[in-house]
Coordinates of C-alpha atoms and ligand atoms in Angstrom, one line a residue:
X584 CA 99.1 115.2 61.9
X585 CA 99.8 111.8 60.4
X586 CA 98.4 111.0 57.0
X587 CA 99.4 107.4 57.1
X588 CA 101.1 104.8 59.3
X589 CA 104.9 105.3 59.7
X590 CA 106.8 103.9 56.8
X591 CA 108.2 100.5 57.2
X592 CA 106.7 100.1 60.7
X593 CA 104.8 97.3 62.3
X594 CA 101.7 98.6 64.0
X595 CA 101.9 97.3 67.6
X596 CA 98.6 98.8 68.6
X597 CA 97.6 101.7 70.8
X598 CA 100.1 103.3 73.2
X599 CA 98.6 105.4 76.0
X600 CA 101.0 108.1 77.3
X601 CA 100.5 109.1 80.9
X602 CA 102.7 111.0 83.3
X603 CA 101.0 113.1 85.9
X604 CA 98.3 112.6 88.5
X605 CA 95.3 113.7 86.5
X606 CA 96.3 111.7 83.5
X607 CA 95.9 108.4 85.4
X608 CA 92.3 109.3 86.3
X609 CA 91.4 110.1 82.7
X610 CA 93.2 107.1 81.1
X611 CA 91.7 104.4 83.4
X612 CA 88.2 104.2 81.7
X613 CA 89.7 104.4 78.2
X614 CA 92.2 101.6 78.9
X615 CA 89.4 99.5 80.4
X616 CA 87.0 100.0 77.5
X617 CA 89.7 99.1 75.0
X618 CA 90.6 96.1 77.1
X619 CA 86.9 95.0 76.9
X620 CA 87.2 95.2 73.1
X621 CA 90.3 93.1 73.0
X622 CA 92.4 95.9 71.6
X623 CA 96.2 95.5 71.6
X624 CA 97.4 98.3 73.8
X625 CA 100.2 99.4 76.2
X626 CA 100.7 102.1 78.8
X627 CA 103.9 104.3 78.8
X628 CA 104.4 106.2 82.0
X629 CA 106.7 109.1 81.5
X630 CA 107.6 109.4 85.2
X631 CA 106.7 113.2 85.2
X632 CA 105.1 112.4 88.6
X633 CA 106.9 109.8 90.6
X634 CA 106.1 109.9 94.3
X635 CA 104.0 107.0 95.4
X636 CA 101.2 109.4 96.4
X637 CA 101.4 111.2 93.1
X638 CA 101.5 108.1 90.9
X639 CA 101.5 104.5 92.0
X640 CA 98.6 104.9 94.4
X641 CA 96.4 105.8 91.4
X642 CA 97.3 102.6 89.6
X643 CA 96.3 100.6 92.7
X644 CA 93.1 102.6 93.4
X645 CA 92.0 102.5 89.8
X646 CA 93.0 99.0 88.9
X647 CA 95.1 100.4 86.0
X648 CA 97.6 97.9 84.6
X649 CA 101.1 98.4 85.7
X650 CA 102.7 100.6 83.0
X651 CA 104.6 98.6 80.4
X652 CA 107.5 101.0 80.9
X653 CA 108.3 104.0 83.1
X654 CA 110.6 106.4 81.5
X655 CA 111.6 108.0 84.8
X656 CA 111.8 111.5 83.4
X657 CA 111.1 113.3 86.6
X658 CA 111.1 117.0 87.3
X659 CA 112.9 120.0 85.7
X660 CA 112.3 123.3 84.1
X661 CA 109.8 123.3 81.3
X662 CA 112.5 123.0 78.6
X663 CA 114.5 120.4 80.4
X664 CA 111.5 118.3 81.3
X665 CA 109.9 118.5 77.9
X666 CA 113.2 117.7 76.2
X667 CA 113.8 114.7 78.4
X668 CA 110.2 113.6 77.8
X669 CA 110.7 113.8 74.0
X670 CA 114.0 111.9 74.0
X671 CA 112.5 109.1 76.1
X672 CA 109.3 109.0 74.2
X673 CA 111.0 109.0 70.8
X674 CA 113.1 106.0 71.8
X675 CA 110.0 104.2 73.1
X676 CA 107.9 104.9 70.0
X677 CA 110.7 103.8 67.7
X678 CA 110.9 100.5 69.6
X679 CA 107.1 100.0 69.9
X680 CA 106.0 101.3 66.5
X681 CA 102.5 102.1 67.8
X682 CA 99.6 102.5 65.3
X683 CA 98.1 105.2 67.5
X684 CA 99.3 107.3 70.5
X685 CA 96.7 108.5 72.9
X686 CA 97.5 111.5 75.1
X687 CA 95.5 113.0 78.0
X688 CA 94.8 116.5 79.3
X689 CA 97.3 119.3 79.2
X690 CA 100.5 118.4 81.0
X691 CA 104.1 118.5 79.6
X692 CA 103.9 114.7 79.0
X693 CA 100.9 115.3 76.8
X694 CA 102.5 117.8 74.4
X695 CA 105.8 116.0 74.3
X696 CA 104.1 112.8 73.3
X697 CA 102.1 114.6 70.6
X698 CA 105.1 116.3 69.1
X699 CA 107.2 113.1 69.0
X700 CA 104.4 111.0 67.6
X701 CA 103.5 113.6 64.9
X702 CA 107.1 113.8 63.7
X703 CA 107.3 110.0 63.5
X704 CA 104.0 110.1 61.4
X705 CA 102.2 108.2 64.1
X706 CA 98.5 109.2 64.5
X707 CA 97.7 111.1 67.7
X708 CA 94.4 111.1 69.7
X709 CA 93.9 113.8 72.3
X710 CA 91.5 113.1 75.2
X711 CA 90.2 116.3 76.6
X712 CA 90.7 118.4 73.5
X713 CA 89.6 121.9 72.9
X714 CA 89.5 123.3 76.5
X715 CA 90.7 126.9 76.5
X716 CA 91.3 129.4 79.3
X717 CA 92.6 132.0 76.8
X718 CA 95.3 132.6 79.4
X719 CA 98.8 132.1 78.0
X720 CA 100.4 132.7 81.4
X721 CA 99.3 129.1 82.1
X722 CA 101.7 126.5 80.6
X723 CA 98.8 124.2 80.2
X724 CA 97.1 126.5 77.7
X725 CA 100.2 126.3 75.4
X726 CA 100.2 122.5 75.8
X727 CA 96.5 122.3 74.9
X728 CA 96.8 124.4 71.7
X729 CA 99.9 122.6 70.4
X730 CA 98.5 119.2 71.2
X731 CA 95.2 119.8 69.5
X732 CA 96.9 121.1 66.3
X733 CA 98.9 117.9 66.1
X734 CA 96.0 115.5 66.9
X735 CA 94.2 113.4 64.3
X736 CA 91.4 112.7 66.8
X737 CA 90.3 115.4 69.2
X738 CA 88.0 114.0 72.0
X739 CA 86.1 116.8 73.5
X740 CA 84.6 116.7 77.0
X741 CA 82.2 119.6 76.6
X742 CA 80.4 121.3 73.8
X743 CA 82.2 124.7 73.8
X744 CA 85.5 122.8 72.9
X745 CA 84.1 122.2 69.4
X746 CA 83.9 125.9 68.7
X747 CA 87.4 126.5 70.1
X748 CA 88.8 123.8 67.9
X749 CA 87.0 125.2 64.8
X750 CA 88.3 128.7 65.5
X751 CA 91.8 127.3 65.4
X752 CA 91.2 125.5 62.1
X753 CA 90.7 122.0 63.4
X754 CA 88.3 120.4 61.0
X755 CA 85.1 118.9 62.3
X756 CA 86.0 115.4 61.0
X757 CA 88.7 115.3 63.6
X758 CA 86.5 116.3 66.6
X759 CA 84.3 113.9 68.6
X760 CA 82.2 115.1 71.6
X761 CA 82.4 112.1 73.8
X762 CA 81.9 113.3 77.4
X763 CA 84.3 113.2 80.3
X764 CA 86.4 110.1 81.2
X765 CA 87.4 111.7 84.5
X766 CA 83.7 111.5 85.4
X767 CA 83.5 107.9 84.2
X768 CA 86.1 107.2 86.9
X769 CA 84.2 109.2 89.5
X770 CA 80.8 107.5 88.7
X771 CA 82.4 104.1 88.5
X772 CA 83.8 104.4 92.0
X773 CA 81.0 106.2 93.8
X774 CA 80.4 103.4 96.3
X775 CA 84.1 103.4 97.2
X776 CA 84.3 107.0 98.4
X777 CA 83.6 106.6 102.1
X778 CA 83.8 110.0 103.7
X779 CA 82.9 108.8 107.2
X780 CA 85.5 106.0 107.2
X781 CA 88.1 108.6 106.0
X782 CA 87.1 111.0 108.7
X783 CA 87.5 108.3 111.3
X784 CA 90.8 107.0 109.9
X785 CA 92.4 110.4 109.7
X786 CA 90.7 111.8 112.8
X787 CA 89.1 114.6 110.8
X788 CA 86.4 116.9 112.1
X789 CA 82.7 116.5 111.1
X790 CA 82.6 119.8 109.1
X791 CA 85.5 121.1 107.2
X792 CA 86.6 122.9 104.0
X793 CA 88.9 120.8 101.8
X794 CA 91.6 122.6 99.8
X795 CA 94.2 121.7 97.2
X796 CA 96.4 124.2 95.4
X797 CA 99.2 123.7 92.9
X798 CA 99.0 126.3 90.1
X799 CA 102.3 128.2 89.8
X800 CA 100.4 131.5 90.0
X801 CA 99.2 130.5 93.5
X802 CA 102.1 128.6 95.0
X803 CA 105.4 129.5 93.3
X804 CA 105.7 133.1 94.6
X805 CA 106.6 133.3 98.3
X806 CA 104.6 136.5 98.9
X807 CA 101.5 135.0 97.2
X808 CA 101.8 131.9 99.4
X809 CA 102.0 134.2 102.5
X810 CA 98.9 136.0 101.4
X811 CA 97.0 132.8 100.7
X812 CA 98.1 131.4 104.0
X813 CA 96.6 134.5 105.8
X814 CA 93.3 133.9 103.9
X815 CA 93.3 130.2 104.7
X816 CA 93.9 131.1 108.4
X817 CA 90.9 133.4 108.3
X818 CA 88.8 130.6 106.9
X819 CA 90.2 128.3 109.7
X820 CA 88.9 130.8 112.2
X821 CA 85.4 129.8 110.9
X822 CA 85.7 126.1 110.1
X823 CA 88.4 123.5 110.0
X824 CA 90.6 123.4 106.9
X825 CA 92.0 120.1 105.6
X826 CA 94.7 120.3 102.9
X827 CA 96.5 117.5 101.2
X828 CA 99.5 119.4 100.0
X829 CA 100.7 119.1 96.4
X830 CA 104.5 118.8 96.4
X831 CA 104.7 122.0 94.3
X832 CA 103.4 124.1 97.1
X833 CA 104.9 122.2 100.0
X834 CA 107.9 124.4 100.8
X835 CA 106.2 127.8 100.1
X836 CA 103.3 127.0 102.4
X837 CA 105.6 125.5 105.1
X838 CA 107.7 128.7 105.1
X839 CA 104.5 130.8 105.2
X840 CA 103.4 128.9 108.4
X841 CA 100.2 127.5 106.9
X842 CA 100.2 124.6 109.4
X843 CA 100.6 126.9 112.4
X844 CA 96.9 127.5 112.8
X845 CA 95.3 124.9 115.2
X846 CA 92.4 124.3 112.8
X847 CA 94.5 123.8 109.7
X848 CA 95.3 120.1 109.0
X849 CA 98.0 119.5 106.4
X850 CA 98.3 116.1 104.9
X851 CA 100.4 114.4 102.3
X852 CA 98.8 114.2 98.8
X853 CA 95.9 111.7 99.1
X854 CA 95.3 108.7 96.9
X855 CA 92.3 109.0 94.5
X856 CA 89.7 107.2 96.6
X857 CA 90.7 109.1 99.8
X858 CA 90.8 112.4 98.1
X859 CA 87.4 112.1 96.5
X860 CA 86.0 110.8 99.9
X861 CA 87.5 114.0 101.4
X862 CA 85.8 116.1 98.7
X863 CA 82.5 114.4 99.0
X864 CA 82.4 115.0 102.8
X865 CA 83.4 118.7 102.6
X866 CA 81.2 121.7 103.3
X867 CA 83.1 123.4 100.4
X868 CA 86.3 123.0 98.4
X869 CA 88.9 125.7 97.7
X870 CA 91.0 124.7 94.7
X871 CA 92.9 125.7 91.6
X872 CA 92.7 122.1 90.2
X873 CA 91.1 121.4 86.8
X874 CA 89.9 118.0 87.7
X875 CA 88.5 119.0 91.1
X876 CA 86.3 121.6 89.4
X877 CA 84.7 118.8 87.4
X878 CA 84.4 116.3 90.2
X879 CA 82.7 118.8 92.6
X880 CA 80.3 119.6 89.8
X881 CA 79.1 116.0 89.7
X882 CA 79.2 115.5 93.5
X883 CA 77.3 118.7 94.1
X884 CA 79.9 120.1 96.5
X885 CA 80.4 123.9 96.4
X886 CA 83.7 124.6 94.6
X887 CA 85.6 127.9 94.9
X888 CA 88.3 128.1 92.3
X889 CA 91.1 130.5 93.1
X890 CA 91.9 131.5 89.6
X891 CA 91.0 134.5 87.3
X892 CA 89.6 132.1 84.6
X893 CA 88.7 128.5 83.9
X894 CA 89.0 126.4 80.8
X895 CA 86.0 124.4 82.2
X896 CA 83.1 127.0 82.1
X897 CA 80.5 124.2 82.2
X898 CA 81.5 123.6 85.8
X899 CA 80.1 127.2 86.4
X900 CA 77.1 127.0 84.2
X901 CA 76.1 123.5 85.0
X902 CA 77.9 122.9 88.3
X903 CA 78.8 124.2 91.7
X904 CA 81.9 126.1 90.7
X905 CA 82.6 129.8 91.1
X906 CA 85.8 131.8 90.5
X907 CA 87.2 133.6 93.4
X908 CA 90.1 136.0 94.0
X909 CA 92.3 136.1 97.1
X910 CA 90.4 139.2 98.1
X911 CA 86.9 137.8 98.0
X912 CA 87.8 134.2 99.1
X913 CA 86.9 134.5 102.8
X914 CA 83.7 136.3 102.1
X915 CA 82.6 133.8 99.5
X916 CA 83.4 130.8 101.8
X917 CA 81.4 132.5 104.6
X918 CA 78.4 132.8 102.2
X919 CA 78.7 129.2 101.1
X920 CA 78.8 128.1 104.7
X921 CA 75.6 130.0 105.3
X922 CA 74.0 128.1 102.4
X923 CA 74.2 130.7 99.7
X924 CA 75.4 129.0 96.6
X925 CA 74.8 130.2 93.0
X926 CA 71.9 128.6 91.1
X927 CA 73.0 126.0 88.6
X928 CA 72.2 127.5 85.2
X929 CA 72.3 124.3 83.3
X930 CA 70.0 121.4 83.4
X931 CA 71.9 119.0 85.7
X932 CA 75.5 118.0 84.9
X933 CA 77.1 118.8 81.6
X934 CA 76.0 116.7 78.6
X935 CA 77.5 113.3 78.2
X936 CA 79.1 113.3 81.7
X937 CA 77.3 110.0 82.1
X938 CA 80.0 107.4 82.8
X939 CA 80.2 106.3 79.1
X940 CA 83.0 108.5 77.7
X941 CA 85.6 105.7 77.8
X942 CA 83.3 103.5 75.7
X943 CA 82.7 106.2 73.2
X944 CA 86.4 106.9 72.9
X945 CA 87.2 103.2 72.5
X946 CA 84.6 102.9 69.8
X947 CA 86.0 105.8 67.7
X948 CA 89.6 104.5 68.3
X949 CA 88.8 101.0 67.1
X950 CA 86.8 102.2 64.1
X951 CA 89.6 104.6 63.2
X952 CA 92.4 102.1 63.3
X953 CA 90.5 99.6 61.1
Ligands
UD1_252 C1 101.8 119.3 86.6 C2 101.2 119.9 85.3 C3 99.9 120.6 85.7 C4 99.0 119.6 86.4 C5 99.7 119.0 87.6 C6 98.8 118.0 88.3 C7 102.7 120.6 83.6 C8 103.4 121.8 83.0 N1 102.1 120.9 84.7 O1 102.1 120.3 87.4 O2 99.2 121.0 84.5 O3 97.8 120.4 86.8 O4 100.9 118.4 87.2 O5 99.2 117.7 89.5 O6 102.9 119.5 83.1 N2 107.2 116.9 92.5 C9 107.4 115.9 93.5 N3 107.0 114.7 93.3 C10 106.3 114.3 92.2 C11 106.1 115.2 91.2 C12 106.5 116.5 91.3 O7 108.0 116.3 94.5 O8 106.0 113.1 92.1 C13 107.6 118.3 92.7 C14 108.9 118.6 92.1 O9 109.6 119.5 93.0 C15 108.6 119.3 90.8 C16 107.3 120.0 91.2 O10 106.6 119.1 92.1 O11 109.6 120.2 90.4 C17 106.4 120.3 90.0 O12 106.1 119.1 89.2 P1 105.8 119.2 87.7 O13 105.4 117.8 87.1 O14 106.8 119.9 86.9 O15 104.5 120.1 87.6 P2 103.3 120.2 88.5 O16 103.3 121.4 89.3 O17 103.1 118.9 89.3
UDP253 N1 93.6 114.2 93.6 C1 94.0 113.2 94.4 N2 94.7 113.5 95.6 C2 94.9 114.8 95.9 C3 94.5 115.9 95.1 C4 93.9 115.5 93.9 O1 93.7 112.0 94.1 O2 95.6 115.0 97.0 C5 92.9 113.9 92.3 C6 91.6 114.6 92.1 O3 90.5 113.9 92.6 C7 91.5 114.6 90.5 C8 93.0 114.7 90.1 O4 93.7 114.3 91.3 O5 91.0 113.3 90.1 C9 93.3 116.1 89.8 O6 94.7 116.3 89.7 P1 95.4 117.7 89.9 O7 94.5 118.6 90.7 O8 96.8 117.4 90.4 O9 95.6 118.2 88.4 P2 94.7 119.1 87.5 O10 93.4 118.5 87.3 O11 94.6 120.5 88.0 O12 95.5 119.1 86.2

């Protein structure tokens, strides 16, 4: 944590660090709200995600400014990727001398930026702080804990995050419950998600299950991919399955023959507007994505999360989300298709998921940097 601005530096404003698909969706409303306040800001893209469909399409869809720089870090093992991220970001921060670095979510770009900034005594703000799965087999859990420890400002999307941060010694003066910027983006684009137009354009069936999977636990192991392919084929015996395939699982699912079923439709990763249109028009979604659990909660689309845990429990208590295993997946899809979905326990969507999170974050950031 920084206690003061870096010695001898010139504060050149706020630097947002983004690198992977979900970062772009979360940063868009924060960048926009700060722009509205005339803040001096720039966007550093690390290049962790680089395919047009994993990166540039989001800048087009969300009207995000073209990044001021793309570090082009690319893929690698955790150590190799994190090391390259740190080297590139250190060079960039030394050149830009930001007054504040804002990081998003829980990807390797997030923790790398927080580490570099903290060591340069640059204050760090973490958007989506305090989420915990308590599952250290997920690399994201480690990224979350480390980033929160290093952050001067922890922006929480849901109330339970405050307790998690307190339990790890993060003082309440650092924590702000602001709501969910990913939901700002969703609500701000509601009239642009045209499920019918997408169906016509991609020649999709009227009724389908949409699926997206990319967690290492689901897609890295060949045997696992084969078992999941068998389950998805069983679902396809009941209803068409449409899957934009994350590059991480592409080879494993291809080898497992996922596309061989006549009612499985495999697609390239979709841009944001198309993907949410696909989600909105789906009878149910099968996923292991963090963001998709949140989006389905607000859209009211049944979400079956193929994971043993979630760092986003409000999507279960207040939303449409349920955790499923490979063993009970097909049975649960069948129930959902027959209209059996769990009651929402909460009173509507989670608190402050109201489209104003970006404004709240911008307000704290501008007050803090005065
Ligand atoms: C990363 C995040 C994960 C997040 C996900 C969002 C980490 C540790 N993981 O996982 O938390 O949920 O992004 O999608 O940061 N690849 C391409 N093209 C690309 C990007 C990646 O082909 O544009 C392929 C490469 O083979 C690469 C693999 O995907 O090795 C994994 O990419 P990587 O960024 O390391 O992790 P993700 O699985 O995408
Ligand atoms: N998404 C997308 N195209 C896809 C799959 C997902 O635009 O083919 C969007 C999705 O709507 C959400 C974000 O990407 O806004 C979630 O990213 P991802 O699932 O890759 O990461 P996670 O949220 O699991 O970290």
